[in-house]
Coordinates of C-alpha atoms in Angstrom, one line a residue:
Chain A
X1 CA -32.8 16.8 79.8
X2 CA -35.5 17.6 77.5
X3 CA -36.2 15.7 75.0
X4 CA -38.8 15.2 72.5
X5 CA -41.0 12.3 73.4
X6 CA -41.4 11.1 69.6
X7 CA -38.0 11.1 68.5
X8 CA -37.0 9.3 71.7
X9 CA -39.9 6.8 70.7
X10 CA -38.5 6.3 67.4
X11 CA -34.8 5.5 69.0
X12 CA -36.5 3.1 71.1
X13 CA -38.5 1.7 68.6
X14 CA -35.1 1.0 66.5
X15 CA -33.2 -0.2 69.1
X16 CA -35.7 -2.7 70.0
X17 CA -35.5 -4.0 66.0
X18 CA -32.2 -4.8 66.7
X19 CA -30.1 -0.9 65.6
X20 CA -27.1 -1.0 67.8
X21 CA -26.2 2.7 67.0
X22 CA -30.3 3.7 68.0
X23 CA -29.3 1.8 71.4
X24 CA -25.7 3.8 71.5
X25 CA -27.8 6.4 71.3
X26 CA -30.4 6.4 74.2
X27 CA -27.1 5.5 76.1
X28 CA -25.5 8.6 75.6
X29 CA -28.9 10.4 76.3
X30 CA -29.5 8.5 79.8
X31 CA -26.2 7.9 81.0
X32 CA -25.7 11.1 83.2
X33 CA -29.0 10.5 85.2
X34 CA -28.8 6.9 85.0
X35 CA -24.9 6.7 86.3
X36 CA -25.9 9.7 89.2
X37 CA -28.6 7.9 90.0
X38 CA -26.0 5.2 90.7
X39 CA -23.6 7.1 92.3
X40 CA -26.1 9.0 94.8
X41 CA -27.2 5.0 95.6
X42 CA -23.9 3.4 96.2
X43 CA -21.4 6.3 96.2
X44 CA -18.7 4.0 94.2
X45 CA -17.7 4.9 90.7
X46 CA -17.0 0.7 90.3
X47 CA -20.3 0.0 91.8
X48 CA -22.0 2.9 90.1
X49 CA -20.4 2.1 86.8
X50 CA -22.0 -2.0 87.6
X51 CA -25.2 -0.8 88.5
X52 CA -25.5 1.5 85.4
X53 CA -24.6 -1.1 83.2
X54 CA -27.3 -3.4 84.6
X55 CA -30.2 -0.5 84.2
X56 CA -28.8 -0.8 80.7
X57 CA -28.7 -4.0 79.7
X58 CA -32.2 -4.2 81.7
X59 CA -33.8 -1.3 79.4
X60 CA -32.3 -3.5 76.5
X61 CA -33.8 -6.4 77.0
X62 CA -36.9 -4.8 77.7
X63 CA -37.2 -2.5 74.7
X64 CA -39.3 -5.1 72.5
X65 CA -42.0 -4.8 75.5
X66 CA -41.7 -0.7 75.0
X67 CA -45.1 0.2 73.3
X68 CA -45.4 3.4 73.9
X69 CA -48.0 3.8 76.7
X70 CA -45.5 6.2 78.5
X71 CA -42.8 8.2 77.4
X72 CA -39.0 6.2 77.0
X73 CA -37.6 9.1 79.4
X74 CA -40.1 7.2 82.0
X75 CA -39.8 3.8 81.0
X76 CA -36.1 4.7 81.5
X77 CA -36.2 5.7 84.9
X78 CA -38.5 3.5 86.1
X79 CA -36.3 0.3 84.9
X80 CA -33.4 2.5 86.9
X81 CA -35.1 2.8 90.0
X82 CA -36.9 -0.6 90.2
X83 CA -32.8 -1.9 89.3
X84 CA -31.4 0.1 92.0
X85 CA -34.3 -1.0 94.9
X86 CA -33.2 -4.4 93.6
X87 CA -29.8 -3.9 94.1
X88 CA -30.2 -1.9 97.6
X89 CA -32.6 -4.7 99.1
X90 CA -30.0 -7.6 98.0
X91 CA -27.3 -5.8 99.5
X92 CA -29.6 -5.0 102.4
X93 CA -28.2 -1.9 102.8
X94 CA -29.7 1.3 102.8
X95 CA -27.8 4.1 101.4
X96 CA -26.4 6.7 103.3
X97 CA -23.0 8.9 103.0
X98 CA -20.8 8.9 106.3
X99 CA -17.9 11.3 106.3
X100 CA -16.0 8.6 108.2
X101 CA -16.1 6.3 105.1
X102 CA -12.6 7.9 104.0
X103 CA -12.8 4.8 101.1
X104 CA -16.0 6.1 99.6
X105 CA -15.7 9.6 100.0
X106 CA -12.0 9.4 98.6
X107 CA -13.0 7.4 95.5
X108 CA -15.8 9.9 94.7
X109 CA -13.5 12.8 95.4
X110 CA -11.0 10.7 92.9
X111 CA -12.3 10.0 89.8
X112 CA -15.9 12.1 89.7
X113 CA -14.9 15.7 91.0
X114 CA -14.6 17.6 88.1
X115 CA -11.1 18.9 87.2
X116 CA -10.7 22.9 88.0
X117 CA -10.4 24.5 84.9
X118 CA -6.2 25.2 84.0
X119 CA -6.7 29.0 84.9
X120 CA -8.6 28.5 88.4
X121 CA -5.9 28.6 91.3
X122 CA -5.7 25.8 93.6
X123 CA -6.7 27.0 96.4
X124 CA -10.2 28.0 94.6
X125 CA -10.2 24.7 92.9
X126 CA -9.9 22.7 96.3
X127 CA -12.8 25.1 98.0
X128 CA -15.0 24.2 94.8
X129 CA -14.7 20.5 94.8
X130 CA -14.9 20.5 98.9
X131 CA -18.6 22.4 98.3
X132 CA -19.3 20.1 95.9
X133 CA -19.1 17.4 98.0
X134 CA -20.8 19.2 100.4
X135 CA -23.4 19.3 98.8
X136 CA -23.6 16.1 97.4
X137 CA -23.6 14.9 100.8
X138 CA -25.9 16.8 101.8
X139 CA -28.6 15.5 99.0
X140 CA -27.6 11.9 100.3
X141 CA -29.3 13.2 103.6
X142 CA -32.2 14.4 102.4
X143 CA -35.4 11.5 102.7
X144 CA -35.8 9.5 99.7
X145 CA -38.7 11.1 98.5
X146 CA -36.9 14.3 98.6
X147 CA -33.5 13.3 97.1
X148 CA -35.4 11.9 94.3
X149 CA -36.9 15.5 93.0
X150 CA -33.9 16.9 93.9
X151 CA -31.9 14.3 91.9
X152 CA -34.4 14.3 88.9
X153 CA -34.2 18.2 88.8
X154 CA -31.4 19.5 89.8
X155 CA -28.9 16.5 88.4
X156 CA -30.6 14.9 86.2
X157 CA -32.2 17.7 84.6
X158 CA -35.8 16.6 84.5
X159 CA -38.7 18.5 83.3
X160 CA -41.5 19.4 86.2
X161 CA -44.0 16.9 83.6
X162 CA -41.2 14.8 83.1
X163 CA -41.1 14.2 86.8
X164 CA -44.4 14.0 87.3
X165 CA -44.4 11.3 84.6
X166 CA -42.0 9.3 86.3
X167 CA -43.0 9.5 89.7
X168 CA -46.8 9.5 88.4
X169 CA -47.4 12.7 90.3
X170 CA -49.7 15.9 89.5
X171 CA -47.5 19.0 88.4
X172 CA -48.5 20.6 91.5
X173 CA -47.1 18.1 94.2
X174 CA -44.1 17.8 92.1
X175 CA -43.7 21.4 93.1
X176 CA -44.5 21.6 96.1
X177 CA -42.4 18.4 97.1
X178 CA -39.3 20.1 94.7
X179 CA -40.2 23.4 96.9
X180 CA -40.1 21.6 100.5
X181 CA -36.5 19.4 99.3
X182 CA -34.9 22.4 98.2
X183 CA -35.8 23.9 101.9
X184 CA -34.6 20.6 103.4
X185 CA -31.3 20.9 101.6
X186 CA -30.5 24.8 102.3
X187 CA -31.2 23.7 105.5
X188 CA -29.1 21.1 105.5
X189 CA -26.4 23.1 104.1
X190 CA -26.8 26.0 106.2
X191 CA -25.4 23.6 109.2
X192 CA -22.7 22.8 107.5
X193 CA -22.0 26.6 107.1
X194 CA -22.1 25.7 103.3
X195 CA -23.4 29.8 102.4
Chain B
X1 CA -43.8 43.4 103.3
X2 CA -44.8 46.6 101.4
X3 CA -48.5 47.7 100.9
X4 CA -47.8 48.1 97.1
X5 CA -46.4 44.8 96.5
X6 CA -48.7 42.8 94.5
X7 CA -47.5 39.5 96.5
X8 CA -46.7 38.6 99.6
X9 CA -43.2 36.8 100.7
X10 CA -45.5 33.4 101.5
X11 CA -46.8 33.4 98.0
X12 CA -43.0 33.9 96.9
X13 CA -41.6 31.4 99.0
X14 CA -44.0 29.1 97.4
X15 CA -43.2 29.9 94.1
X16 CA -39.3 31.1 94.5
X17 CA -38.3 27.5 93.5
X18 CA -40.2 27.8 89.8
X19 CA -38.8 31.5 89.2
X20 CA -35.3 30.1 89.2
X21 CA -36.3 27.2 87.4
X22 CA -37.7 29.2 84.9
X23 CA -41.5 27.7 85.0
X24 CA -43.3 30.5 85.4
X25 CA -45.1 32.3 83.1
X26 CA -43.8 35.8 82.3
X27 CA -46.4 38.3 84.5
X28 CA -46.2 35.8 87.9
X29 CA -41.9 36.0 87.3
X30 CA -42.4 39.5 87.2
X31 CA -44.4 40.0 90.4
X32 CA -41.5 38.1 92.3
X33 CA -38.8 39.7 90.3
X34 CA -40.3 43.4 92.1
X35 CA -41.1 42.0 95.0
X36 CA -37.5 40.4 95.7
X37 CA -35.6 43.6 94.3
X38 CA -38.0 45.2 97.1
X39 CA -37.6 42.6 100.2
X40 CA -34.8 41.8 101.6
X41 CA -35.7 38.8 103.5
X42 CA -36.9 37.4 99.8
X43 CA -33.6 38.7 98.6
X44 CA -32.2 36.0 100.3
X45 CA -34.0 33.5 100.4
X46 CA -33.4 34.0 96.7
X47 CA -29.8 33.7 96.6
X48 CA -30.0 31.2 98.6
X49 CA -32.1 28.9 96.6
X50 CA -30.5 29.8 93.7
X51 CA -27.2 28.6 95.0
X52 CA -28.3 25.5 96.5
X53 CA -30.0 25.4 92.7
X54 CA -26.8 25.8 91.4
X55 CA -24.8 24.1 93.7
X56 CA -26.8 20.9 92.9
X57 CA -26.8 20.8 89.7
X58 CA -22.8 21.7 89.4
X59 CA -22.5 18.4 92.3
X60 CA -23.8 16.3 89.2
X61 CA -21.4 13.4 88.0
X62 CA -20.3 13.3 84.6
X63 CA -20.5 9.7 83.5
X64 CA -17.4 8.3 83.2
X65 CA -16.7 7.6 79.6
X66 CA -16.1 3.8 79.4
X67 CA -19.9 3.5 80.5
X68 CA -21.0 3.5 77.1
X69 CA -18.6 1.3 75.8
X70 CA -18.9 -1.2 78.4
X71 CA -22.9 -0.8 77.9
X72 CA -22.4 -1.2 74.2
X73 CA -20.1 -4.2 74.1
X74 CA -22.0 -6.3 76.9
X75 CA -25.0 -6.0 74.6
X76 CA -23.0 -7.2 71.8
X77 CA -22.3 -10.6 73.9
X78 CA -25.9 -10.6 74.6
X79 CA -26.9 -10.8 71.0
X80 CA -24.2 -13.6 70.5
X81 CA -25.1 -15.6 73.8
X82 CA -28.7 -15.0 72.9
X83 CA -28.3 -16.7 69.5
X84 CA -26.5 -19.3 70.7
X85 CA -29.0 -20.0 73.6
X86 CA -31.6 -19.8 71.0
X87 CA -29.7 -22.6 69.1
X88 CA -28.8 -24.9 71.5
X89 CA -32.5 -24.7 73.5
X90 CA -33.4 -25.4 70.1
X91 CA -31.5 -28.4 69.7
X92 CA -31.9 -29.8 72.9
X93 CA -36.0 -29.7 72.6
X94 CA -35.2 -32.6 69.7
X95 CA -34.7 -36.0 70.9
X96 CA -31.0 -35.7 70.1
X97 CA -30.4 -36.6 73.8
X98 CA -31.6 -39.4 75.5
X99 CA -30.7 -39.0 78.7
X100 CA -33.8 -37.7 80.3
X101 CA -36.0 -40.3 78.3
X102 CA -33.3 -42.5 80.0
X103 CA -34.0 -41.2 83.5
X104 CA -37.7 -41.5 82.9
X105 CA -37.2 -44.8 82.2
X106 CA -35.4 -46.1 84.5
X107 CA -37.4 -44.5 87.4
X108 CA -40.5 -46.3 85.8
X109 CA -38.4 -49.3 85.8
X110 CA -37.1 -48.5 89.4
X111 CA -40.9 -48.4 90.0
X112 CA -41.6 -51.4 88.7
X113 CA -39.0 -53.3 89.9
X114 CA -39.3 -52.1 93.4
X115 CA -42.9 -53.5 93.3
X116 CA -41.5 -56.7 92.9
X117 CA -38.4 -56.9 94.8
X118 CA -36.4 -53.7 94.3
X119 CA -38.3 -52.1 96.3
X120 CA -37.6 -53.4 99.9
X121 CA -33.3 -53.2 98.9
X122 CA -33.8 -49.6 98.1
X123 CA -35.5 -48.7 101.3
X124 CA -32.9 -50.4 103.2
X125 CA -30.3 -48.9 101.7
X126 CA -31.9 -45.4 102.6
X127 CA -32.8 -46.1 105.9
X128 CA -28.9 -47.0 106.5
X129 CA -25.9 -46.2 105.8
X130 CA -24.5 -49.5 104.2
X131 CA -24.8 -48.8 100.6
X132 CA -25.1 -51.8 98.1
X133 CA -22.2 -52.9 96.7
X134 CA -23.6 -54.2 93.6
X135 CA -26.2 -52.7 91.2
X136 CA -27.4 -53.2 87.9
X137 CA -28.9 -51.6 84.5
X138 CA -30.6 -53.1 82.6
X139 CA -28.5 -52.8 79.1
X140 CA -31.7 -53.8 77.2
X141 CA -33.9 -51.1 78.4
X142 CA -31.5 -48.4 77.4
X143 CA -31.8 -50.1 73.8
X144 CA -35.4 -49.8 74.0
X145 CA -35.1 -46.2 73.7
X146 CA -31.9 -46.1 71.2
X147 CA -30.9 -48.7 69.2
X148 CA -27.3 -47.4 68.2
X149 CA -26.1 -47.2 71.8
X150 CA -24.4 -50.4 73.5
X151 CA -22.7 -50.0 77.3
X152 CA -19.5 -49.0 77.8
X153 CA -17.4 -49.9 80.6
X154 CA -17.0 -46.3 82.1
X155 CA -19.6 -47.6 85.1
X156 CA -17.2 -50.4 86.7
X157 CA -19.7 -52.9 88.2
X158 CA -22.1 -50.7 87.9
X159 CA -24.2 -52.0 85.5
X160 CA -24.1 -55.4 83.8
X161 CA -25.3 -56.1 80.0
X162 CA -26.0 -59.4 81.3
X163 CA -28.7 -58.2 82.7
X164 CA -31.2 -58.5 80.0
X165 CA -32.7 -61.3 80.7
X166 CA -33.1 -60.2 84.5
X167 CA -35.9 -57.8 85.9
X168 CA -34.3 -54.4 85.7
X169 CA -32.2 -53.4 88.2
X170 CA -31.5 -50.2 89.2
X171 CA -30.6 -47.9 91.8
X172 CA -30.5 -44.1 92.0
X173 CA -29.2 -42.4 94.9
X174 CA -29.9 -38.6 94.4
X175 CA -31.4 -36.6 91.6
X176 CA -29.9 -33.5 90.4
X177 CA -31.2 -30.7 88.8
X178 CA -29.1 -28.0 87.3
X179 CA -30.0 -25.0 85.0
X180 CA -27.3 -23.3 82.7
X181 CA -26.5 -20.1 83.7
X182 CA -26.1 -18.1 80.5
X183 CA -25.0 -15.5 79.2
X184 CA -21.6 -16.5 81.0
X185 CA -18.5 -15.4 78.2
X186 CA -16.2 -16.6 80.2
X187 CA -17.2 -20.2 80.4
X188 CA -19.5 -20.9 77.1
X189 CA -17.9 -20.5 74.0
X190 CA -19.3 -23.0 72.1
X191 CA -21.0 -21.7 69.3
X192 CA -21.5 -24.0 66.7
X193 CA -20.9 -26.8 65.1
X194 CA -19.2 -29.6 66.9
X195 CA -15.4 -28.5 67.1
X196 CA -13.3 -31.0 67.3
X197 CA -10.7 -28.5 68.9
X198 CA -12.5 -28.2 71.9
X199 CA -13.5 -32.0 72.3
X200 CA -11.0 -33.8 70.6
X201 CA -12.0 -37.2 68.8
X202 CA -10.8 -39.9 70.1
X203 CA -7.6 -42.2 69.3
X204 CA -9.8 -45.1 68.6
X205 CA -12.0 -46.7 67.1
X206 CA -11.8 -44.0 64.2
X207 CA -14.7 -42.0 62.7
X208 CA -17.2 -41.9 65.4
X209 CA -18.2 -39.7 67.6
X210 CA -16.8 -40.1 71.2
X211 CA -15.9 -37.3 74.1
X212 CA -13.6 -38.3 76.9
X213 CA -10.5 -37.3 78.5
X214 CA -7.2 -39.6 77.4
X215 CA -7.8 -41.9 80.8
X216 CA -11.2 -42.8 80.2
X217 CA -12.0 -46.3 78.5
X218 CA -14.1 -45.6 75.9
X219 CA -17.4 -47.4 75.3
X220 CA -17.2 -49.8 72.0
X221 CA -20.0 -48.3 70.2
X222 CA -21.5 -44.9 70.7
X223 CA -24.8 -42.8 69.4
X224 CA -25.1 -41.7 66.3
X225 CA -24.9 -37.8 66.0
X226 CA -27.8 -36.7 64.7
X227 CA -26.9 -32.8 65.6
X228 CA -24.3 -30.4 65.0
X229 CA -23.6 -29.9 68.3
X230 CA -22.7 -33.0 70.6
X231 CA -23.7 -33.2 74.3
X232 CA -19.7 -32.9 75.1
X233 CA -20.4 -29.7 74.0
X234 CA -23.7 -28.5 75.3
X235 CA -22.2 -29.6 78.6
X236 CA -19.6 -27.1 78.5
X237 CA -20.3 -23.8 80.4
X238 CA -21.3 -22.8 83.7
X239 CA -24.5 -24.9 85.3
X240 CA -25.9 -23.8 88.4
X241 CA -27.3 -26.9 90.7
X242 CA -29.1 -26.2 93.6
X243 CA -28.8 -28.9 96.3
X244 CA -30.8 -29.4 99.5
X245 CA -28.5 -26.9 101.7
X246 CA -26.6 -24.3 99.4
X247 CA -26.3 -23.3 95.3
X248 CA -23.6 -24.4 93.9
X249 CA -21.9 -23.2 90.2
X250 CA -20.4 -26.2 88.2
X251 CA -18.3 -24.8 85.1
X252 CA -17.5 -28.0 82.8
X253 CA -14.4 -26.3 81.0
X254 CA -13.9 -25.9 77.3
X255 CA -10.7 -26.7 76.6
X256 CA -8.9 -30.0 76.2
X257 CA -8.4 -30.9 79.1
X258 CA -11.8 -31.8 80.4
X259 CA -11.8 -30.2 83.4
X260 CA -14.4 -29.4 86.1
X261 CA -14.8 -26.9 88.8
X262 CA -17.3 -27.5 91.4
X263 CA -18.0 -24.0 93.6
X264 CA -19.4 -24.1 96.8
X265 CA -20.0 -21.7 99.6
X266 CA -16.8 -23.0 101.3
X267 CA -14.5 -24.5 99.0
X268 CA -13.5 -25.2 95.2
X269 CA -12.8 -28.5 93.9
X270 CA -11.6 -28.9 90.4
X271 CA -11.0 -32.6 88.6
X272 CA -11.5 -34.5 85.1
X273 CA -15.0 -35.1 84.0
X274 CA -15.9 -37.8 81.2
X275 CA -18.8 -38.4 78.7
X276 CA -19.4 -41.1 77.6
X277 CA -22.9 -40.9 75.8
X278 CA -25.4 -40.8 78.6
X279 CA -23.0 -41.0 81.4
X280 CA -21.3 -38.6 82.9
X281 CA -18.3 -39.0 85.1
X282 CA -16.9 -36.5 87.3
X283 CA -13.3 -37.1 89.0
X284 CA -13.8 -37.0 92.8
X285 CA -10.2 -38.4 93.7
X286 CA -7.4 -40.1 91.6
X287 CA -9.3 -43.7 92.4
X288 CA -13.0 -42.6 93.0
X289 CA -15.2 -41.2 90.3
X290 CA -18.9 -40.0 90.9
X291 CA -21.1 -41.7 88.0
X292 CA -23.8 -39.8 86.5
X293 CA -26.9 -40.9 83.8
X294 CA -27.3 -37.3 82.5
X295 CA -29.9 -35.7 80.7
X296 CA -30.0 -32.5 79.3
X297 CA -33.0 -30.7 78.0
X298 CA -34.0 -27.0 77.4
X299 CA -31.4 -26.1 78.8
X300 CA -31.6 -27.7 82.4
X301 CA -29.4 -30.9 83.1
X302 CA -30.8 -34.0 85.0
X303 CA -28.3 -36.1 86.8
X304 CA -29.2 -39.4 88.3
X305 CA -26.3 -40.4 90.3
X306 CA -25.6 -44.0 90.2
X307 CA -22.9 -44.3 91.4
X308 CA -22.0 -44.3 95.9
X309 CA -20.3 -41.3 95.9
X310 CA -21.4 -38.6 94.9
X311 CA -20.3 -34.6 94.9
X312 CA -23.6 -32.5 95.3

């Protein structure tokens, strides 16, 4: 998810003149992060689809105000996260996976596990998607400040500066913190006899 | 950990997470490459990393593929609500409607009347629950402030345009406020000029400009239009009114028919609305109507209810 800070200036700087296809644009760019983002908040594709949608339509209508002072990729992501505290404190619910919400887990499983690829057996196929879900559920566990590097790196596919950007944190705290989520989530995994 | 490792397994532990992130400059990657391919403890940790590495980034969601379109066409109705908002804030900033001139009006003349001998009625009325059963308005005040526009006789006893030579007289039970709630596609799709599709003109008298449903009387002489778009059809849309107790969504429909749905937290009650000029009346039952003054500028409605009954 690197991406060069001018050209994704220049998009913005279209899209806010009104150039639909500049806007189609930085939605193709930001909709992987933006919809995971989604999905690890409210585990729902619907929801997560909704949610999405809003960050969007918020980073629309907020492109004229875009002047550059910090890169899109963190104007972005800071219109996502502000949207998604939004939406978690009006639904007063704070975020966690239980593996006794059948509904939730079943509708990830449904729609967002990737398909095995035609020449993988079954058996392999179902293993993969099972540690997949694994782990996913194990990054919903992690604390928030945690899942968030984990997310930005890892899923999202953020830069060490990019994150730093976003978060407005020095490179080295971003690796340190990147450093003691990954440990979290091993160990995490680990429990779940995940290696 | 061997003496003739350059770096110890804290310093790799440290650092493991930027060696398989590829952020390390080419001499520190190579001190951990030896020193893993030496230690077997780092070995792991290693492969461990690297799968939980890997293992994350493979858990990622692909977005699903109607995202962008559904991103894509919502801005599209953005862009036409927007203008459309833009044109009707516009046009309600102009003195095309009365109505809140008219409300300012009469609470000056409710002020001045009650000084006199309004007054002591009014607080009676509020301090009970025995309602007047006759009020007036003042016919000639409402000229004051337009010319072209002559009473109906939508407000049954409400008013009496014999009035005029009395003090003015008039009583207004509750004040509502109510802001449109835009962009809402499914409820506003006025966009223009005045459609006589969606509001259609009345049987009689021909050529002017009147809105009401087929049972409504309609008033003998109206406003003059001085806009392309008529209050009958700024009206139409989705308003949001928030009362004392709860928020409540009022969607004045756009079709023929003249319908209105009032949403509360506990029910939905649906019934025929009519405009006639200033006056807005909304069914309640098949005998009772609530009566309105309404007024309706940038973009928030005023409704001065003047009539008993009333539904917010």
């Amino acid at each position: 998810m690197v991406f060069d800070n001018d050209a994704l200036a220049t998009l913005a700087k279209e899209a806010a003149e009104g150039n639909d296809d500049a806007f189609s644009e930085i939605v193709r760019i930001f909709e992987k992060p933006i919809y995971n983002m989604a999905m690890q908040t409210l585990c729902n594709r619907e929801d997560a689809l909704d949610l999405s949608q809003d960050v969007f339509m918020k980073l629309w209508r907020s492109l004229p105000s875009f002047r550059g002072e910090c890169s899109l990729t963190s104007f972005v992501m800071k219109i996502a996260k502000n949207t998604m505290l939004d939406n978690l404190r009006r639904k007063s619910t704070r975020r966690t996976v239980s593996l006794s919400t059948e509904n939730e887990v079943g509708e990830s499983e449904e729609y967002d596990i990737p398909d095995p690829s035609p020449n993988s057996n079954p058996a392999e196929a179902y293993e993969r998607s099972e540690k997949i879900q694994m782990v996913r559920e194990a990054i919903a566990e992690l604390n928030d400040e945690h899942r968030e590097v984990v997310l930005m790196r890892d899923i999202q596919g953020f830069s060490y500066e990019q994150i730093g950007e976003i978060l407005s944190l020095e490179a080295g705290t971003v690796k340190s913190r990147l450093f003691r989520a990954r440990a979290a989530l091993k160990k995490i995994l680990e429990k779940r006899n995940f290696f | 950990m061997k003496d003739n490792m350059k770096i110890g397994c804290d310093k790799v532990g440290e650092l493991i997470v930027e060696y398989i992130d590829g952020e390390l400059d080419e001499a520190t990657a190579e001190l951990i490459k030896q020193h893993i391919e030496g230690c077997s403890d780092c070995q792991k940790l290693y492969r461990d990393m690297a799968m939980v590495c890997a293992a994350a980034a493979e858990s990622a969601y692909e977005a699903p593929e109607e995202l962008h379109g559904r991103v894509m066409d919502a801005v599209s109705c953005e862009k036409t609500a927007s203008k459309r908002r833009a044109r009707i804030l516009n046009m309600t900033k102009t003195s095309r409607w009365l109505g809140v001139g008219i409300a300012a009006m009469l609470f000056v003349c409710v002020g001045i009347a009650g000084s006199f001998k309004i007054l002591p009625k009014l607080v009676n009325t509020e301090s009970n629950d025995s309602a007047p059963t006759e009020t007036y308005y003042n016919a000639s005040a409402d000229k004051a402030i337009s010319s072209s526009y002559s009473m109906g006789d939508i407000a049954d006893g409400m008013y009496s345009e014999n009035a005029e030579a009395e003090s003015p007289q008039v009583l207004i039970y509750k004040t509502v406020k109510a802001t449109l709630v835009l962009p809402d596609e499914e409820t506003l799709v006025v966009s223009g000029e005045k459609d006589d599709a969606i509001f259609p003109a009345p049987q009689e008298p021909a050529g002017e400009d009147k809105y009401s449903s087929a049972d409504t009387p309609m008033p003998s002489e109206s406003a003059t239009v001085q806009s392309p778009l008529s209050l009958a059809q700024i009206i139409v849309g989705s308003w949001e009114i928030k009362t004392d107790s709860e928020t409540v969504k009022i969607v004045f429909s756009n079709k023929n028919e003249c319908k209105y749905t009032l949403y509360t937290a506990t029910e939905i009650i649906t019934g025929n609305y009519s405009l006639n000029d200033h006056f807005l009346s909304l069914e309640v039952s098949e005998k009772n109507s609530a009566l309105y003054i309404i007024g309706i500028e940038n973009g928030v409605m005023t409704l001065l209810q003047v009539s008993q009954d009333g539904l917010f």
